[in-house]
PDB file of C-alpha atoms in Angstrom:
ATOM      1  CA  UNK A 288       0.000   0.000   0.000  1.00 74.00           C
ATOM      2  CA  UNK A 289       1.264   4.013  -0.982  1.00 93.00           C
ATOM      3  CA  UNK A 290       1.396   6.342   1.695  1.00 94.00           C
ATOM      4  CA  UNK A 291      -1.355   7.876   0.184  1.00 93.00           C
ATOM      5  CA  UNK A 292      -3.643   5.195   0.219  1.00 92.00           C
ATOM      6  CA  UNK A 293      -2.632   4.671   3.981  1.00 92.00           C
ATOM      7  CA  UNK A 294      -3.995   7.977   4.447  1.00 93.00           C
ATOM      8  CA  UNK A 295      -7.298   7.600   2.361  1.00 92.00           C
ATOM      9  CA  UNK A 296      -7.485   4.387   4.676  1.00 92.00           C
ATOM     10  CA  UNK A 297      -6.909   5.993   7.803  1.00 93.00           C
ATOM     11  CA  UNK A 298      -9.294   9.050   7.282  1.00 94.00           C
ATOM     12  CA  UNK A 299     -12.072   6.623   6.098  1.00 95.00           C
ATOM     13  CA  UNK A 300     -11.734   5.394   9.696  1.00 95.00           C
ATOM     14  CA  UNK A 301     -11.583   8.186  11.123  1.00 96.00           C
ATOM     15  CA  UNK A 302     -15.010   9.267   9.413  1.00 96.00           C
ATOM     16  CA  UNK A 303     -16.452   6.613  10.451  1.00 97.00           C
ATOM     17  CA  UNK A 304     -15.415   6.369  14.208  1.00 97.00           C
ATOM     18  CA  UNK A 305     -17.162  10.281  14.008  1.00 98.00           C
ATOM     19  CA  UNK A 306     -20.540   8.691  12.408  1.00 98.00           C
ATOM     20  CA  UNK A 307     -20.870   6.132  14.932  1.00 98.00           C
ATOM     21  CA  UNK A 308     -20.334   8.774  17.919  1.00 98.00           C
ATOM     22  CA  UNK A 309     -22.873  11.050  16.688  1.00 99.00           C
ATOM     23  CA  UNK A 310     -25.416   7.922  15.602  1.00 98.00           C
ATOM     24  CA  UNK A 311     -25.058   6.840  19.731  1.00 98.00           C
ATOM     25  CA  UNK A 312     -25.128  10.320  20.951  1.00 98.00           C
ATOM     26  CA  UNK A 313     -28.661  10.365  18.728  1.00 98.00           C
ATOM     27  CA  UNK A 314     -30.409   7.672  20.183  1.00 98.00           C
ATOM     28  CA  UNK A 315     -28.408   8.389  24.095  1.00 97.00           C
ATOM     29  CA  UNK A 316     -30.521  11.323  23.807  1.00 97.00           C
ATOM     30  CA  UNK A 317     -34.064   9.652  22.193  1.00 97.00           C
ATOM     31  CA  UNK A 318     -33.677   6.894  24.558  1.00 95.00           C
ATOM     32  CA  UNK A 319     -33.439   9.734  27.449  1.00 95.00           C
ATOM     33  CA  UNK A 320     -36.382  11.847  25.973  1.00 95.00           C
ATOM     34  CA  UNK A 321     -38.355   8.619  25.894  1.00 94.00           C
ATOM     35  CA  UNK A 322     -37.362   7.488  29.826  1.00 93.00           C
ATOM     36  CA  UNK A 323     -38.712  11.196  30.681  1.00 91.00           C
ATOM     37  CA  UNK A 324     -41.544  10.730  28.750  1.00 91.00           C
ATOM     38  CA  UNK A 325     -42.380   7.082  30.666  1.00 87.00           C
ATOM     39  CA  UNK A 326     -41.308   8.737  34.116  1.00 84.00           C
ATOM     40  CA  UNK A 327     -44.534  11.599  33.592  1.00 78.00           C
ATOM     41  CA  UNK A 328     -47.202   8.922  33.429  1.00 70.00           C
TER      42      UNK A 328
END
């Protein structure tokens, strides 16, 4: 493998470690919303 398809590689990961963060931090928070939403009734 080129360096620069070491990098490609690497930033893809990279990406992708930043998607899956955000995708949890989504449904952290909908999952909270929804608790809140159970603890009301």
């Amino acid at each position: 493998m080129s360096e620069e398809e070491k990098k490609r590689y690497r930033n893809r990961k990279i990406v992708t470690v930043i998607v899956m963060g955000i995708l949890v931090l989504i449904f952290g928070f909908i999952g909270l919303l929804q608790l809140n939403s159970l603890k009301r009734t």
